[in-house]
Tab-separated table of C-alpha atoms in Angstrom:
chain	number	residue	atom	x	y	z
A	1453	MET	CA	-31.214	-26.454	2.663
A	1454	LEU	CA	-28.611	-26.156	0.239
A	1455	THR	CA	-27.271	-21.934	0.359
A	1456	SER	CA	-24.932	-19.691	2.304
A	1457	THR	CA	-24.936	-15.811	2.516
A	1458	ILE	CA	-21.713	-14.460	2.185
A	1459	HIS	CA	-21.436	-10.124	2.479
A	1460	GLY	CA	-25.379	-10.515	1.126
A	1461	VAL	CA	-24.697	-12.324	-1.321
A	1462	GLN	CA	-26.782	-15.770	-1.672
A	1463	LEU	CA	-24.630	-18.682	-2.077
A	1464	LEU	CA	-24.818	-22.998	-1.823
A	1465	ASN	CA	-23.952	-24.481	0.495
A	1466	PRO	CA	-19.539	-24.113	1.009
A	1467	GLN	CA	-20.174	-27.296	2.755
A	1468	LEU	CA	-21.069	-30.216	0.133
A	1469	PHE	CA	-18.681	-31.748	-1.860
A	1470	CYS	CA	-15.471	-31.464	-0.319
A	1471	HIS	CA	-15.812	-27.295	-0.440
A	1472	PRO	CA	-15.111	-25.711	4.010
A	1473	THR	CA	-15.866	-22.944	4.496
A	1474	LYS	CA	-12.934	-20.578	3.579
A	1475	ARG	CA	-11.470	-17.707	6.339
A	1476	ALA	CA	-9.351	-14.529	5.091
A	1477	SER	CA	-5.981	-14.561	6.569
A	1478	LYS	CA	-6.155	-10.822	7.941
A	1479	CYS	CA	-9.237	-9.788	9.482
A	1480	GLY	CA	-10.978	-13.475	9.576
A	1481	HIS	CA	-14.188	-12.528	7.710
A	1482	ASP	CA	-15.386	-16.074	5.384
A	1483	ILE	CA	-14.820	-15.035	2.213
A	1484	HIS	CA	-16.027	-17.513	-1.492
A	1485	PRO	CA	-15.799	-21.088	-1.718
A	1486	SER	CA	-13.672	-20.533	-5.026
A	1487	ALA	CA	-10.946	-17.622	-3.094
A	1488	SER	CA	-7.430	-19.033	-3.204
A	1489	ALA	CA	-6.835	-20.510	0.945
A	1490	ARG	CA	-4.071	-17.610	0.578
A	1491	THR	CA	-6.282	-14.531	0.286
A	1492	PRO	CA	-5.569	-12.344	3.133
A	1493	TRP	CA	-8.757	-10.028	3.542
A	1494	CYS	CA	-12.210	-9.891	2.294
A	1495	PRO	CA	-13.634	-7.875	-0.337
A	1496	ALA	CA	-15.454	-5.391	2.290
A	1497	CYS	CA	-12.331	-5.168	4.454
A	1498	VAL	CA	-10.425	-4.161	1.080
A	1499	ALA	CA	-13.093	-1.601	0.504
A	1500	SER	CA	-12.766	0.407	2.835
A	1501	LEU	CA	-8.890	0.001	3.319
A	1502	THR	CA	-8.470	1.609	0.074
A	1503	LYS	CA	-11.755	4.048	1.298
A	1504	ALA	CA	-10.536	4.858	4.426
A	1505	SER	CA	-6.777	4.997	2.282
A	1506	LEU	CA	-7.707	7.365	0.242
A	1507	ASP	CA	-9.678	10.246	2.153
A	1508	ALA	CA	-6.496	10.267	4.859
A	1509	MET	CA	-4.537	11.247	1.616
A	1510	GLN	CA	-7.372	13.673	0.663
A	1511	LYS	CA	-7.379	14.706	3.946
A	1512	MET	CA	-3.738	15.971	4.469
A	1513	LEU	CA	-2.875	16.913	1.018
A	1514	ASP	CA	-5.963	19.923	1.913
A	1515	LEU	CA	-3.876	20.800	4.638
A	1516	ARG	CA	-2.189	21.985	2.613
A	1517	GLY	CA	-3.902	23.790	0.392
A	1518	GLY	CA	-5.882	21.637	-1.377
A	1519	PRO	CA	-4.917	20.480	-5.271
A	1520	THR	CA	-4.309	23.099	-6.814
A	1521	PRO	CA	-3.514	25.538	-4.093
A	1522	ASN	CA	-1.719	28.727	-4.532
A	1523	ALA	CA	1.514	29.671	-6.189
A	1524	TYR	CA	4.123	30.010	-3.488
A	1525	GLU	CA	2.101	27.149	-1.560
A	1526	ARG	CA	2.821	24.025	-3.205
A	1527	ASP	CA	6.365	22.685	-1.806
A	1528	ARG	CA	8.159	19.801	-1.182
A	1529	LYS	CA	5.138	18.897	1.526
A	1530	TRP	CA	1.976	19.290	-1.514
A	1531	ASN	CA	3.837	17.676	-4.410
A	1532	THR	CA	4.525	14.929	-1.516
A	1533	ASN	CA	0.685	14.792	-0.668
A	1534	ARG	CA	-0.982	15.387	-4.308
A	1535	LEU	CA	1.441	11.600	-5.040
A	1536	ARG	CA	0.067	9.946	-2.101
A	1537	ARG	CA	-3.622	10.715	-3.269
A	1538	ASN	CA	-2.696	9.711	-6.972
A	1539	ILE	CA	-0.632	6.488	-5.924
A	1540	ALA	CA	-3.799	5.856	-3.178
A	1541	MET	CA	-6.323	7.045	-6.132
A	1542	GLN	CA	-5.522	3.966	-8.511
A	1543	ARG	CA	-5.200	1.775	-6.107
A	1544	LEU	CA	-8.646	2.095	-5.102
A	1545	GLU	CA	-8.830	1.746	-8.740
A	1546	SER	CA	-7.068	-1.373	-9.118
A	1547	ALA	CA	-9.457	-2.433	-6.433
A	1548	LYS	CA	-12.875	-2.004	-8.141
A	1549	ARG	CA	-11.584	-3.592	-12.031
A	1550	ARG	CA	-10.243	-6.631	-9.066
A	1551	ASP	CA	-13.633	-7.002	-7.325
A	1552	GLN	CA	-15.349	-6.912	-10.784
A	1553	LEU	CA	-12.947	-9.547	-12.015
A	1554	ARG	CA	-13.840	-10.958	-8.538
A	1555	ARG	CA	-17.721	-11.595	-8.750
A	1556	GLU	CA	-17.769	-12.865	-11.871
A	1557	ARG	CA	-15.292	-15.790	-11.280
A	1558	GLU	CA	-17.804	-16.519	-8.048
A	1559	GLN	CA	-20.814	-16.214	-10.962
A	1560	ALA	CA	-19.445	-19.029	-13.038
A	1561	TRP	CA	-18.076	-21.317	-10.256
A	1562	GLU	CA	-22.367	-20.609	-8.692
A	1563	GLU	CA	-24.476	-21.063	-11.823
A	1564	MET	CA	-21.652	-24.194	-12.647
A	1565	HIS	CA	-22.292	-25.901	-9.555
A	1566	GLN	CA	-26.755	-24.681	-10.170
A	1567	ARG	CA	-26.616	-27.189	-13.284
A	1568	TYR	CA	-25.868	-30.076	-10.720
A	1569	ASP	CA	-28.688	-32.199	-8.982
A	1570	PHE	CA	-26.576	-32.754	-5.834
A	1571	GLU	CA	-28.671	-35.585	-4.316
A	1572	ARG	CA	-28.761	-37.755	-7.112
A	1573	VAL	CA	-25.648	-37.365	-7.539
A	1574	ARG	CA	-24.411	-37.800	-3.474
A	1575	ALA	CA	-25.979	-41.408	-3.609
A	1576	VAL	CA	-24.342	-42.452	-7.008
A	1577	LEU	CA	-21.060	-41.300	-5.544
A	1578	ASP	CA	-18.844	-42.240	-3.192
A	1579	GLN	CA	-18.988	-39.403	-0.162
A	1580	ASN	CA	-15.025	-39.505	0.852
A	1581	SER	CA	-14.015	-38.646	-2.346
A	1582	ALA	CA	-10.890	-36.534	-2.516
A	1583	GLY	CA	-13.008	-33.149	-4.911
A	1584	CYS	CA	-15.627	-31.398	-5.809
A	1585	PHE	CA	-16.316	-33.665	-9.024
A	1586	VAL	CA	-17.741	-29.584	-10.924
A	1587	CYS	CA	-14.851	-28.604	-9.549
A	1588	GLU	CA	-12.443	-30.481	-11.437
A	1589	THR	CA	-14.474	-29.745	-14.345
A	1590	MET	CA	-14.026	-26.716	-14.484
A	1591	ALA	CA	-10.547	-27.370	-14.383
A	1592	ALA	CA	-9.576	-29.916	-16.455
A	1593	SER	CA	-11.299	-27.100	-19.614
A	1594	TYR	CA	-8.472	-24.877	-18.622
A	1595	PRO	CA	-5.354	-26.106	-21.194
A	1596	ASP	CA	-2.406	-28.349	-19.067
A	1597	GLU	CA	1.041	-26.429	-19.667
A	1598	THR	CA	2.884	-29.253	-20.362
A	1599	ILE	CA	6.437	-29.207	-18.634
A	1600	ARG	CA	9.750	-30.255	-20.696
A	1601	SER	CA	12.015	-32.154	-19.684
A	1602	GLN	CA	15.599	-30.445	-19.924
A	1603	ALA	CA	19.236	-31.780	-19.141
A	1604	VAL	CA	20.712	-30.142	-15.484
A	1605	ASP	CA	23.693	-28.931	-17.208
A	1606	VAL	CA	22.433	-27.522	-19.777
A	1607	ALA	CA	21.451	-23.545	-20.011
A	1608	TRP	CA	18.176	-22.558	-20.701
A	1609	TRP	CA	19.422	-19.906	-23.542
A	1610	GLU	CA	21.041	-23.246	-25.430
A	1611	ASN	CA	17.501	-25.135	-25.396
A	1612	PRO	CA	16.786	-24.107	-29.854
A	1613	ASP	CA	13.518	-23.138	-29.454
A	1614	ARG	CA	14.393	-20.345	-26.693
A	1615	LEU	CA	15.200	-17.941	-28.108
A	1616	VAL	CA	14.755	-16.285	-31.160
A	1617	ALA	CA	16.734	-15.136	-34.512
A	1618	SER	CA	16.814	-12.015	-35.271
A	1619	ARG	CA	15.616	-10.519	-38.256
A	1620	ASN	CA	17.018	-7.761	-38.292
A	1621	PRO	CA	20.701	-8.612	-36.222
A	1622	VAL	CA	22.785	-5.547	-34.663
A	1623	PRO	CA	25.645	-4.032	-36.850
A	1624	LYS	CA	28.773	-4.617	-34.288
A	1625	MET	CA	29.542	-1.725	-32.926
A	1626	PRO	CA	33.337	-0.711	-32.943
A	1627	ARG	CA	33.900	-1.048	-29.470
A	1628	LYS	CA	36.466	2.458	-27.241
A	1629	ARG	CA	39.479	3.247	-27.601
A	1630	SER	CA	40.948	2.197	-23.453
A	1631	GLN	CA	43.426	4.546	-23.722
A	1632	LYS	CA	42.692	7.827	-25.520
A	1633	THR	CA	44.890	10.902	-26.984
A	1634	ALA	CA	47.190	12.472	-25.338
A	1635	HIS	CA	48.016	15.934	-26.477
A	1636	ALA	CA	50.185	17.374	-25.599
A	1637	SER	CA	49.964	20.845	-23.977
A	1638	ARG	CA	51.512	24.223	-25.034
A	1639	GLY	CA	52.361	27.193	-24.062
A	1640	SER	CA	54.260	27.777	-20.083
A	1641	PRO	CA	52.500	26.167	-17.881
A	1642	THR	CA	53.724	29.108	-15.460
A	1643	MET	CA	51.800	31.806	-17.904
A	1644	ARG	CA	48.598	29.494	-18.515
A	1645	LYS	CA	48.468	29.391	-13.847
A	1646	ILE	CA	48.655	33.420	-14.286
A	1647	ILE	CA	46.298	33.268	-17.174
A	1648	GLN	CA	44.229	31.691	-15.102
A	1649	ASP	CA	43.849	32.538	-11.910
A	1650	HIS	CA	43.444	36.398	-13.218
A	1651	ARG	CA	39.948	34.837	-15.335
A	1652	SER	CA	38.942	33.581	-11.966
A	1653	ALA	CA	39.967	36.540	-10.940
A	1654	LEU	CA	37.704	38.718	-13.546
A	1655	VAL	CA	34.950	36.251	-12.867
A	1656	ASP	CA	35.136	37.132	-9.251
A	1657	MET	CA	34.743	40.294	-9.870
A	1658	ASN	CA	32.237	40.626	-12.675
A	1659	ILE	CA	30.054	38.391	-9.511
A	1660	GLN	CA	30.594	41.460	-7.309
A	1661	ILE	CA	29.247	43.901	-9.539
A	1662	GLU	CA	26.727	41.859	-10.318
A	1663	ALA	CA	25.374	42.282	-6.635
A	1664	TRP	CA	26.487	45.518	-5.768
A	1665	LYS	CA	24.630	47.210	-8.605
A	1666	ILE	CA	21.032	44.721	-7.726
A	1667	ARG	CA	22.142	46.073	-3.726
A	1668	TYR	CA	22.198	49.460	-5.049
A	1669	ARG	CA	19.904	49.402	-7.096
A	1670	ILE	CA	16.684	47.330	-4.863
A	1671	GLU	CA	18.430	49.822	-1.786
A	1672	ARG	CA	17.933	52.983	-4.583
A	1673	SER	CA	14.161	51.068	-4.436
A	1674	VAL	CA	13.552	51.786	-0.614
A	1675	ARG	CA	15.363	54.586	-0.772
A	1676	ARG	CA	13.084	56.180	-3.003
A	1677	LYS	CA	9.964	54.852	-1.229
A	1678	HIS	CA	10.258	55.310	2.409
A	1679	GLY	CA	11.069	59.440	1.628
A	1680	LEU	CA	14.913	58.671	2.660
A	1681	HIS	CA	17.814	60.765	2.309
A	1682	GLU	CA	20.663	59.771	-0.225
A	1683	GLY	CA	22.773	59.797	3.191
A	1684	TYR	CA	20.975	57.125	5.283
A	1685	HIS	CA	23.560	53.499	5.778
A	1686	PHE	CA	22.300	50.488	5.317
A	1687	GLN	CA	24.209	47.704	7.187
A	1688	PRO	CA	25.226	44.548	5.208
A	1689	GLY	CA	24.125	42.314	7.093
A	1690	PHE	CA	20.282	43.699	6.469
A	1691	TRP	CA	19.018	42.646	3.339
A	1692	GLU	CA	20.922	39.297	4.229
A	1693	SER	CA	18.025	37.837	7.288
A	1694	PRO	CA	14.688	41.860	6.357
A	1695	VAL	CA	11.993	42.180	8.671
A	1696	SER	CA	8.978	40.100	7.129
A	1697	GLY	CA	6.860	41.866	6.304
A	1698	VAL	CA	3.501	41.588	9.302
A	1699	HIS	CA	5.988	42.822	10.952
A	1700	VAL	CA	6.649	45.904	8.926
A	1701	ARG	CA	3.029	46.893	8.275
A	1702	LEU	CA	2.519	46.379	12.520
A	1703	HIS	CA	5.094	48.989	12.749
A	1704	TYR	CA	3.985	50.542	10.595
A	1705	GLN	CA	0.578	51.078	12.460
A	1706	VAL	CA	2.059	51.547	15.994
A	1707	ALA	CA	3.367	54.573	13.488
A	1708	ARG	CA	1.282	56.268	12.269
A	1709	GLU	CA	-1.492	55.287	15.711
A	1710	ASN	CA	1.423	57.764	17.849
A	1711	GLN	CA	1.299	60.027	15.171
A	1712	ARG	CA	-2.977	60.572	14.870
A	1713	LYS	CA	-2.832	60.402	18.906
A	1714	ALA	CA	0.145	63.030	19.570
A	1715	GLU	CA	-1.094	65.250	16.960
A	1716	ARG	CA	-5.302	65.217	18.375
A	1717	ARG	CA	-3.624	65.745	21.591
A	1718	ALA	CA	-1.624	69.439	20.348
A	1719	ARG	CA	-5.079	69.797	19.814
A	1720	GLY	CA	-5.633	69.699	22.438
A	1721	ASN	CA	-8.029	66.297	22.666
A	1722	MET	CA	-10.157	68.272	20.066
A	1723	SER	CA	-11.324	66.220	16.851
A	1724	ARG	CA	-10.062	66.481	13.565
A	1725	PRO	CA	-11.137	69.742	11.543
A	1726	ARG	CA	-13.646	69.340	8.804
A	1727	PRO	CA	-11.160	70.235	5.658
A	1728	PRO	CA	-11.714	73.162	3.388
A	1729	CYS	CA	-13.851	73.476	0.583
A	1730	SER	CA	-11.576	71.593	-2.880
A	1731	PRO	CA	-9.785	73.670	-5.067
A	1732	LEU	CA	-11.787	73.506	-7.761
A	1733	LEU	CA	-14.161	75.735	-6.392
A	1734	TYR	CA	-11.611	78.713	-6.709
A	1735	SER	CA	-9.983	78.004	-9.725
A	1736	GLU	CA	-8.624	80.066	-12.404
A	1737	THR	CA	-7.041	79.881	-15.962
A	1738	VAL	CA	-4.458	79.999	-17.302
A	1739	GLY	CA	-4.353	83.796	-18.125
A	1740	GLU	CA	-5.946	84.773	-15.247
A	1741	ILE	CA	-2.549	83.731	-12.803
A	1742	GLU	CA	-0.431	86.051	-12.318
A	1743	ILE	CA	3.370	85.410	-11.847
A	1744	ASP	CA	6.090	87.726	-11.184
A	1745	GLU	CA	9.332	86.631	-13.881
A	1746	GLU	CA	11.975	86.598	-10.576
A	1747	MET	CA	9.654	83.887	-9.124
A	1748	VAL	CA	10.472	82.304	-12.807
A	1749	GLN	CA	13.859	82.985	-12.683
A	1750	THR	CA	13.857	81.914	-8.991
A	1751	ILE	CA	12.360	78.896	-9.859
A	1752	LYS	CA	14.431	77.694	-12.698
A	1753	GLU	CA	17.805	78.391	-11.460
A	1754	LYS	CA	16.279	76.404	-8.345
A	1755	GLU	CA	15.944	73.619	-10.894
A	1756	TYR	CA	19.328	74.073	-12.936
A	1757	ARG	CA	21.054	73.525	-9.042
A	1758	GLU	CA	19.377	70.583	-8.255
A	1759	GLU	CA	20.062	68.937	-11.400
A	1760	MET	CA	24.035	69.878	-12.100
A	1761	GLU	CA	24.071	68.748	-7.915
A	1762	ARG	CA	22.311	65.450	-8.830
A	1763	GLN	CA	24.413	64.772	-12.547
A	1764	ALA	CA	27.421	66.308	-9.830
A	1765	ARG	CA	26.860	62.762	-8.364
A	1766	ARG	CA	26.295	60.690	-10.212
A	1767	ALA	CA	29.298	61.192	-12.111
A	1768	ALA	CA	30.992	61.449	-8.369
A	1769	GLY	CA	29.696	57.154	-8.470
A	1770	GLU	CA	31.163	56.752	-11.445
A	1771	VAL	CA	34.965	58.001	-11.608
A	1772	GLY	CA	35.066	57.769	-7.948
A	1773	TYR	CA	37.372	54.582	-8.620
A	1774	LEU	CA	40.044	57.514	-10.137
A	1775	TYR	CA	40.057	59.473	-6.443
A	1776	PHE	CA	41.738	55.878	-4.210
A	1777	ASN	CA	44.881	55.866	-3.764
A	1778	GLY	CA	46.203	53.416	-1.173
A	1779	GLY	CA	47.633	50.473	-0.477
A	1780	ILE	CA	45.430	47.539	-0.522
A	1781	ASP	CA	44.558	47.536	2.553
A	1782	GLY	CA	42.839	50.631	2.023
A	1783	LEU	CA	40.477	48.748	-0.561
A	1784	GLU	CA	38.045	47.630	2.126
A	1785	GLU	CA	37.589	51.240	2.385
A	1786	TRP	CA	36.707	52.362	-0.710
A	1787	GLU	CA	35.392	48.909	-2.399
A	1788	ASP	CA	32.079	50.341	-2.061
A	1789	ASP	CA	33.232	52.804	-4.145
A	1790	VAL	CA	35.256	51.126	-6.781
A	1791	LEU	CA	32.001	48.716	-7.521
A	1792	ARG	CA	29.778	51.521	-7.792
A	1793	SER	CA	32.054	53.691	-10.519
A	1794	ASN	CA	31.971	53.287	-13.531
A	1795	ARG	CA	34.288	50.253	-15.868
A	1796	ASP	CA	33.695	51.513	-18.800
A	1797	LEU	CA	34.475	54.991	-18.589
A	1798	VAL	CA	38.217	53.369	-18.434
A	1799	SER	CA	40.228	52.978	-21.802
A	1800	ARG	CA	43.524	52.679	-23.638
A	1801	LYS	CA	44.503	55.856	-25.433
A	1802	PRO	CA	45.265	54.753	-28.605
A	1803	MET	CA	49.722	55.433	-29.863
A	1804	LEU	CA	50.223	56.882	-32.732
A	1805	GLU	CA	52.057	56.125	-35.465
A	1806	HIS	CA	54.705	58.396	-37.073
A	1807	GLU	CA	56.707	58.254	-39.790
A	1808	PRO	CA	60.179	59.187	-40.517
A	1809	GLY	CA	59.859	61.528	-42.838
A	1810	ASN	CA	57.321	63.402	-40.369
A	1811	VAL	CA	60.073	62.733	-36.979
A	1812	CYS	CA	62.537	64.459	-39.339
A	1813	GLU	CA	60.102	68.035	-39.654
A	1814	GLU	CA	59.279	67.766	-35.978
A	1815	GLU	CA	63.076	67.499	-35.238
A	1816	ASP	CA	63.660	70.558	-37.590
A	1817	THR	CA	60.342	72.779	-36.291
A	1818	ASP	CA	62.137	71.683	-32.431
A	1819	VAL	CA	65.320	73.210	-33.985
A	1820	ASP	CA	63.923	76.529	-35.327
A	1821	GLY	CA	62.034	77.361	-32.357
A	1822	ASP	CA	63.251	80.604	-29.149
A	1823	ASP	CA	66.159	80.851	-27.623
A	1824	ASP	CA	64.277	79.707	-24.675
A	1825	ASN	CA	63.794	76.229	-25.726
A	1826	GLY	CA	67.348	76.210	-26.622
A	1827	ASP	CA	68.958	77.510	-23.453
A	1828	GLU	CA	66.634	75.151	-21.557
A	1829	LYS	CA	67.795	72.092	-23.684
A	1830	GLU	CA	71.569	72.941	-23.536
A	1831	SER	CA	71.435	73.335	-19.562
A	1832	ASP	CA	69.498	70.548	-19.490
A	1833	GLU	CA	72.418	68.652	-21.198
A	1834	MET	CA	74.675	70.673	-18.705
A	1835	ASP	CA	73.576	69.083	-16.065
A	1836	ILE	CA	73.283	65.453	-18.052
A	1837	GLY	CA	76.731	65.865	-18.380
A	1838	LYS	CA	77.652	67.177	-14.726
A	1839	THR	CA	75.525	63.681	-12.907
């Protein structure tokens, strides 16, 4: 019997011509005689391990939302699992390529051994030969790299044929200067320090103003959405740890259910009355509706008062910093009003330039004024002289 079977493949008997049975170093399964003696896993174990690793990585990725989850599910753990899945797929493809090369090598080894008549060769050759003549013939067909002799005291890069001369040598770049030119600072160090502190204070103030604008915009949106009045105060730490949307929704449902129960108890545990007919049944044209002039005037006056109150509140918020009076300790109490104020309203009034001729004319007009002004000036001069 000259053949044997390994993993379902019919092979030649490995005991012939110094071909002992080979086993993998880790799994312990039989492998092909042409394989290396230090093969850790057999082909079946390599395929099963790579497939199991890919299945495990795919399962972990599916737990995180799959390959294409929603935007809010793509976190660091999902990205890590996605990369691990891709690496496992690459390893599986690499294992398939190596397995294909292994099959081609085993097929070439078998075809080479099947060309010879082993019974006739056994009678001719020595049974105690050190190796297989077919394997030796296959090894002799490959080119052998000769080892060149090298002196002990010569480095490998000093050999004449080791380094290839470049046709386009790299130009020599100028070396960087170890010491840079020191530029003398201009101006007063004290003034420079004051300017830097002032600029940093302006940057901090702008950051606080932007943060306050965002907070004011959010609070205004919340008041408009939930129908809260302007005087409702939000705690400063409320926005740092906001309530979860699930709890807000649950609280809203519980409050609505309690309100519905209270209305039903108020009706004497009776069902809710049916809604009336649609107003479209009683629709009228504009000409048919009669409105009193006094009522129209009253509505206009009410709307005008509400608009004026709204503009007054807005203007008061913008110029709130004008009413700040006190030491630096009181700034904590009025800090929100100061940040809410519109700083663009503050401007410096330009100085009027007077010519010498105009100054004289103004003095003449002052002298020609009424007697009361002259008496007041004389009394002021007398008071100054006394003092």
